[in-house]
Coordinates of N, CA and C in Angstrom, one line a residue:
M124 N 0.4 -17.0 -2.7 CA 0.9 -15.7 -2.9 C -0.1 -14.9 -3.8
A125 N -0.4 -13.7 -3.4 CA -1.3 -12.9 -4.2 C -0.6 -12.5 -5.5
T126 N -1.4 -12.3 -6.5 CA -0.9 -11.8 -7.8 C -0.5 -10.4 -7.7
R127 N 0.6 -10.0 -8.3 CA 1.0 -8.6 -8.4 C 0.1 -7.9 -9.3
V128 N -0.4 -6.7 -8.9 CA -1.3 -5.9 -9.7 C -0.5 -4.8 -10.3
T129 N -0.6 -4.6 -11.7 CA 0.2 -3.6 -12.4 C -0.7 -2.5 -13.0
D130 N -1.9 -2.8 -13.2 CA -2.8 -1.8 -13.8 C -3.2 -0.7 -12.8
T131 N -3.0 0.5 -13.2 CA -3.2 1.6 -12.3 C -4.6 1.6 -11.7
K132 N -5.6 1.5 -12.5 CA -7.0 1.5 -12.0 C -7.2 0.3 -11.0
D133 N -6.7 -0.8 -11.4 CA -6.9 -2.0 -10.5 C -6.2 -1.8 -9.2
M134 N -5.0 -1.2 -9.2 CA -4.2 -1.0 -8.0 C -5.0 0.0 -7.1
I135 N -5.6 1.0 -7.6 CA -6.3 2.0 -6.8 C -7.6 1.4 -6.3
K136 N -8.3 0.7 -7.2 CA -9.6 0.1 -6.8 C -9.4 -1.0 -5.7
G137 N -8.3 -1.7 -5.8 CA -8.0 -2.8 -4.8 C -7.2 -2.4 -3.6
M138 N -6.9 -1.1 -3.4 CA -5.9 -0.8 -2.4 C -6.4 -1.1 -0.9
A139 N -7.6 -1.2 -0.7 CA -8.2 -1.7 0.6 C -7.3 -1.2 1.8
P140 N -7.4 0.1 2.2 CA -6.5 0.6 3.2 C -6.9 0.0 4.6
V141 N -5.8 -0.3 5.4 CA -6.0 -0.9 6.7 C -5.1 0.0 7.7
R142 N -5.7 0.5 8.7 CA -4.9 1.3 9.7 C -4.3 0.4 10.8
D143 N -3.0 0.6 11.0 CA -2.3 -0.1 12.0 C -2.5 0.7 13.4
P144 N -2.9 0.0 14.5 CA -3.2 0.7 15.7 C -1.9 1.2 16.4
E145 N -0.7 0.8 16.0 CA 0.5 1.2 16.6 C 0.8 2.7 16.2
T146 N 1.5 3.4 17.1 CA 2.0 4.8 16.8 C 3.4 4.6 16.4
W147 N 3.8 5.3 15.3 CA 5.2 5.2 14.7 C 5.8 6.5 14.7
H148 N 7.2 6.5 14.7 CA 8.0 7.7 14.6 C 9.1 7.5 13.6
F149 N 9.3 8.6 12.8 CA 10.4 8.6 11.9 C 11.6 9.2 12.7
C150 N 12.6 8.4 12.9 CA 13.7 8.8 13.7 C 15.0 8.8 12.9
T151 N 16.0 9.6 13.3 CA 17.2 9.6 12.6 C 18.4 9.8 13.6
T152 N 19.5 9.2 13.3 CA 20.7 9.4 14.1 C 21.9 9.1 13.3
A153 N 23.0 9.9 13.6 CA 24.3 9.7 13.0 C 25.1 8.8 13.9
D154 N 24.6 8.4 15.1 CA 25.3 7.6 16.0 C 25.1 6.1 15.7
R155 N 26.1 5.4 15.3 CA 26.0 4.0 14.8 C 25.5 3.1 15.9
D156 N 25.9 3.4 17.1 CA 25.5 2.5 18.3 C 24.0 2.7 18.5
M157 N 23.5 3.9 18.4 CA 22.1 4.2 18.6 C 21.3 3.5 17.5
A158 N 21.8 3.6 16.3 CA 21.1 3.0 15.1 C 21.0 1.5 15.3
E159 N 22.0 0.9 15.8 CA 22.0 -0.6 16.0 C 21.1 -1.0 17.1
R160 N 21.0 -0.1 18.2 CA 20.0 -0.4 19.3 C 18.6 -0.4 18.8
G161 N 18.3 0.5 17.8 CA 16.9 0.7 17.3 C 16.6 -0.3 16.2
R162 N 17.6 -0.8 15.5 CA 17.4 -1.6 14.3 C 16.5 -2.9 14.5
P163 N 16.7 -3.6 15.6 CA 15.9 -4.8 15.8 C 14.4 -4.5 16.0
H164 N 14.1 -3.3 16.3 CA 12.7 -2.9 16.6 C 12.0 -2.1 15.5
A165 N 12.9 -1.8 14.5 CA 12.4 -0.9 13.4 C 11.5 -1.6 12.4
L166 N 10.5 -0.9 11.9 CA 9.7 -1.4 10.8 C 10.5 -1.2 9.5
A167 N 11.3 -0.2 9.4 CA 12.1 0.0 8.3 C 13.3 0.8 8.7
V168 N 14.4 0.6 8.0 CA 15.7 1.3 8.2 C 16.2 1.7 6.9
F169 N 16.7 3.0 6.8 CA 17.3 3.5 5.6 C 18.5 4.3 5.9
A170 N 19.6 3.9 5.2 CA 20.9 4.6 5.4 C 20.9 5.8 4.4
E171 N 21.1 7.0 5.1 CA 21.2 8.2 4.3 C 22.6 8.8 4.6
E172 N 23.0 9.8 3.8 CA 24.3 10.4 4.0 C 24.4 11.1 5.3
E173 N 23.3 11.6 5.8 CA 23.3 12.4 7.1 C 23.2 11.4 8.3
G174 N 22.8 10.2 8.1 CA 22.7 9.3 9.2 C 21.7 8.2 8.9
T175 N 21.3 7.4 9.9 CA 20.4 6.3 9.7 C 19.0 6.7 10.1
S176 N 18.0 6.4 9.2 CA 16.6 6.7 9.5 C 16.0 5.4 9.9
L177 N 15.2 5.5 10.9 CA 14.4 4.3 11.4 C 13.0 4.7 11.6
I178 N 12.1 3.8 11.3 CA 10.7 3.9 11.6 C 10.4 3.0 12.8
L179 N 10.2 3.7 14.0 CA 10.2 2.9 15.3 C 8.8 3.1 15.9
P180 N 8.4 2.0 16.7 CA 7.2 2.1 17.5 C 7.4 3.2 18.6
D181 N 6.3 3.7 19.0 CA 6.3 4.8 20.0 C 7.2 4.5 21.2
E182 N 6.9 3.4 21.8 CA 7.6 3.0 23.1 C 9.1 2.9 22.9
V183 N 9.5 2.3 21.8 CA 11.0 2.1 21.5 C 11.6 3.5 21.2
A184 N 10.9 4.3 20.4 CA 11.5 5.6 20.1 C 11.7 6.4 21.4
R185 N 10.7 6.4 22.3 CA 10.8 7.1 23.6 C 11.9 6.5 24.4
D186 N 12.0 5.2 24.6 CA 13.0 4.5 25.4 C 14.4 4.8 24.9
L187 N 14.6 5.0 23.6 CA 15.9 5.3 23.1 C 16.2 6.8 23.1
G188 N 15.3 7.6 23.4 CA 15.5 9.0 23.5 C 15.4 9.8 22.3
F189 N 14.7 9.2 21.3 CA 14.5 10.0 20.0 C 13.4 11.0 20.2
A190 N 13.4 12.0 19.4 CA 12.3 13.1 19.3 C 11.1 12.4 18.9
V191 N 10.0 12.7 19.5 CA 8.7 12.1 19.2 C 7.6 13.1 19.0
E192 N 8.0 14.2 18.4 CA 7.0 15.3 18.2 C 6.0 15.1 17.1
M193 N 6.2 14.1 16.2 CA 5.3 13.9 15.1 C 4.8 12.4 15.1
P194 N 3.9 12.0 16.0 CA 3.4 10.6 16.0 C 2.7 10.4 14.7
M195 N 3.0 9.2 14.1 CA 2.4 8.9 12.8 C 1.6 7.6 12.9
S196 N 0.6 7.5 12.0 CA -0.2 6.3 11.9 C 0.2 5.7 10.5
R197 N 0.3 4.3 10.5 CA 0.6 3.6 9.3 C -0.7 3.1 8.7
I198 N -0.9 3.4 7.4 CA -2.1 2.8 6.7 C -1.5 1.9 5.6
T199 N -1.8 0.7 5.7 CA -1.3 -0.3 4.7 C -2.3 -0.4 3.5
L200 N -1.8 -0.3 2.3 CA -2.6 -0.5 1.1 C -2.5 -1.9 0.8
S201 N -3.6 -2.7 1.0 CA -3.6 -4.1 1.0 C -3.3 -4.7 -0.4
V202 N -3.5 -4.0 -1.4 CA -3.3 -4.5 -2.8 C -1.8 -4.9 -2.9
H203 N -1.6 -6.0 -3.6 CA -0.2 -6.4 -3.9 C 0.3 -5.6 -5.1
S204 N 0.6 -4.4 -4.9 CA 1.0 -3.5 -6.0 C 2.4 -4.0 -6.6
A205 N 2.5 -4.0 -7.9 CA 3.8 -4.4 -8.5 C 4.8 -3.3 -8.3
L206 N 6.1 -3.7 -8.2 CA 7.1 -2.7 -8.0 C 7.2 -1.8 -9.2
D207 N 6.8 -2.3 -10.4 CA 6.9 -1.5 -11.6 C 5.5 -0.9 -12.0
G208 N 4.5 -1.0 -11.0 CA 3.2 -0.4 -11.2 C 3.3 1.1 -11.2
V209 N 2.5 1.8 -12.0 CA 2.5 3.2 -12.1 C 1.2 3.8 -11.6
G210 N 1.3 4.9 -10.8 CA 0.1 5.7 -10.5 C -0.5 5.5 -9.1
L211 N -0.2 4.5 -8.4 CA -0.8 4.3 -7.1 C -0.3 5.3 -6.1
T212 N 0.9 5.5 -6.0 CA 1.5 6.5 -5.1 C 1.0 7.9 -5.4
A213 N 1.0 8.2 -6.7 CA 0.5 9.6 -7.1 C -1.0 9.8 -6.7
A214 N -1.8 8.7 -7.0 CA -3.2 8.9 -6.6 C -3.4 9.1 -5.1
V215 N -2.7 8.3 -4.3 CA -2.9 8.4 -2.9 C -2.4 9.7 -2.4
A216 N -1.1 10.1 -2.8 CA -0.5 11.3 -2.3 C -1.3 12.5 -2.8
G217 N -1.8 12.5 -4.0 CA -2.6 13.6 -4.6 C -3.9 13.8 -3.8
A218 N -4.6 12.7 -3.5 CA -5.9 12.8 -2.8 C -5.7 13.3 -1.4
L219 N -4.6 12.9 -0.8 CA -4.4 13.3 0.6 C -3.9 14.8 0.6
A220 N -3.1 15.2 -0.4 CA -2.7 16.6 -0.5 C -3.8 17.5 -0.7
E221 N -4.8 17.1 -1.5 CA -6.0 18.0 -1.7 C -6.7 18.2 -0.4
A222 N -6.6 17.3 0.6 CA -7.3 17.4 1.9 C -6.3 18.0 2.9
L223 N -5.1 18.4 2.4 CA -4.1 19.0 3.3 C -3.6 18.0 4.3
I224 N -3.5 16.7 4.0 CA -3.0 15.7 4.9 C -1.6 15.3 4.3
P225 N -0.6 15.6 5.1 CA 0.7 15.2 4.7 C 0.9 13.7 4.8
C226 N 1.7 13.1 3.9 CA 1.9 11.7 3.9 C 3.3 11.3 3.5
N227 N 3.8 10.2 4.0 CA 5.1 9.7 3.6 C 4.8 8.2 3.2
V228 N 5.1 7.9 2.0 CA 4.8 6.6 1.5 C 6.1 5.7 1.5
V229 N 6.0 4.6 2.0 CA 7.1 3.6 2.0 C 6.6 2.4 1.2
A230 N 7.3 2.1 0.1 CA 6.9 1.0 -0.7 C 7.8 -0.2 -0.4
A231 N 7.1 -1.3 0.0 CA 7.8 -2.5 0.3 C 7.5 -3.5 -0.9
Y232 N 7.9 -4.7 -0.8 CA 7.8 -5.6 -1.9 C 6.3 -6.0 -2.2
H233 N 5.5 -6.2 -1.1 CA 4.1 -6.6 -1.3 C 3.1 -5.5 -1.3
H234 N 3.4 -4.5 -0.4 CA 2.4 -3.4 -0.2 C 3.1 -2.1 -0.1
D235 N 2.3 -1.0 -0.3 CA 2.7 0.3 0.0 C 2.1 0.7 1.4
H236 N 2.9 1.5 2.1 CA 2.5 1.9 3.5 C 2.5 3.4 3.5
V237 N 1.4 4.0 3.9 CA 1.2 5.4 3.9 C 1.2 5.9 5.4
F238 N 2.2 6.7 5.7 CA 2.3 7.3 7.1 C 1.7 8.7 7.1
V239 N 0.8 8.9 8.0 CA 0.1 10.2 8.1 C 0.2 10.7 9.6
P240 N 0.1 12.0 9.9 CA 0.1 12.4 11.3 C -1.1 11.7 12.0
E241 N -0.9 11.2 13.1 CA -1.9 10.4 13.8 C -3.2 11.0 14.0
E242 N -3.3 12.3 14.2 CA -4.5 13.0 14.4 C -5.3 13.1 13.1
L243 N -4.7 12.9 12.0 CA -5.4 13.0 10.7 C -5.7 11.6 10.1
A244 N -5.4 10.6 10.8 CA -5.5 9.2 10.2 C -6.9 8.8 9.8
E245 N -7.9 9.1 10.7 CA -9.2 8.7 10.3 C -9.7 9.4 9.1
G246 N -9.4 10.7 8.9 CA -9.7 11.4 7.7 C -9.0 10.9 6.5
A247 N -7.8 10.5 6.7 CA -7.0 9.9 5.6 C -7.7 8.5 5.2
M248 N -8.1 7.7 6.1 CA -8.8 6.5 5.8 C -10.0 6.7 5.0
T249 N -10.8 7.7 5.4 CA -12.0 8.0 4.6 C -11.7 8.4 3.2
I250 N -10.7 9.3 3.0 CA -10.3 9.7 1.7 C -9.8 8.5 0.8
L251 N -9.0 7.7 1.4 CA -8.5 6.5 0.6 C -9.6 5.6 0.2
R252 N -10.5 5.3 1.1 CA -11.6 4.5 0.8 C -12.4 5.1 -0.4
D253 N -12.6 6.4 -0.3 CA -13.4 7.1 -1.4 C -12.6 7.0 -2.7
V254 N -11.3 7.2 -2.7 CA -10.5 7.1 -3.9 C -10.7 5.7 -4.5
A255 N -10.6 4.7 -3.7 CA -10.7 3.3 -4.1 C -12.1 3.0 -4.8
R256 N -13.1 3.5 -4.1 CA -14.5 3.4 -4.6 C -14.6 4.1 -6.0
G257 N -14.0 5.3 -6.1 CA -14.1 6.0 -7.3 C -13.4 5.4 -8.5
A258 N -12.4 4.5 -8.2 CA -11.7 3.8 -9.3 C -12.5 2.6 -9.8
G259 N -13.5 2.2 -9.0 CA -14.3 1.0 -9.4 C -15.3 1.3 -10.4

């Protein structure tokens, strides 16, 4: 098991972004049956007051009839960032914001996952690599 990284500079330097080739969609539904049909295929599920949010692969989102107007790419930051680490999300979101690239960050136990509009993913990868190099 990789050691959790807590130092801000070390997290940024070691983030080693990797782009997932899958297309993802952030979907939402207040229909419990629809949420349960999507749940086995979801990368992540989050219960909100307004309904259930699911991050679904393109084919599943389309098959279930969800809106697919914003295809997203997932970029995994390969560093094992600690849950109590400070600054990685801010550095990533700030650098992408400067380039006018919207992002949604999902933090899991081992890694952070940055979702960006699919057509901006290559530019986001370049920026994230540059930010990591700059922290070295």
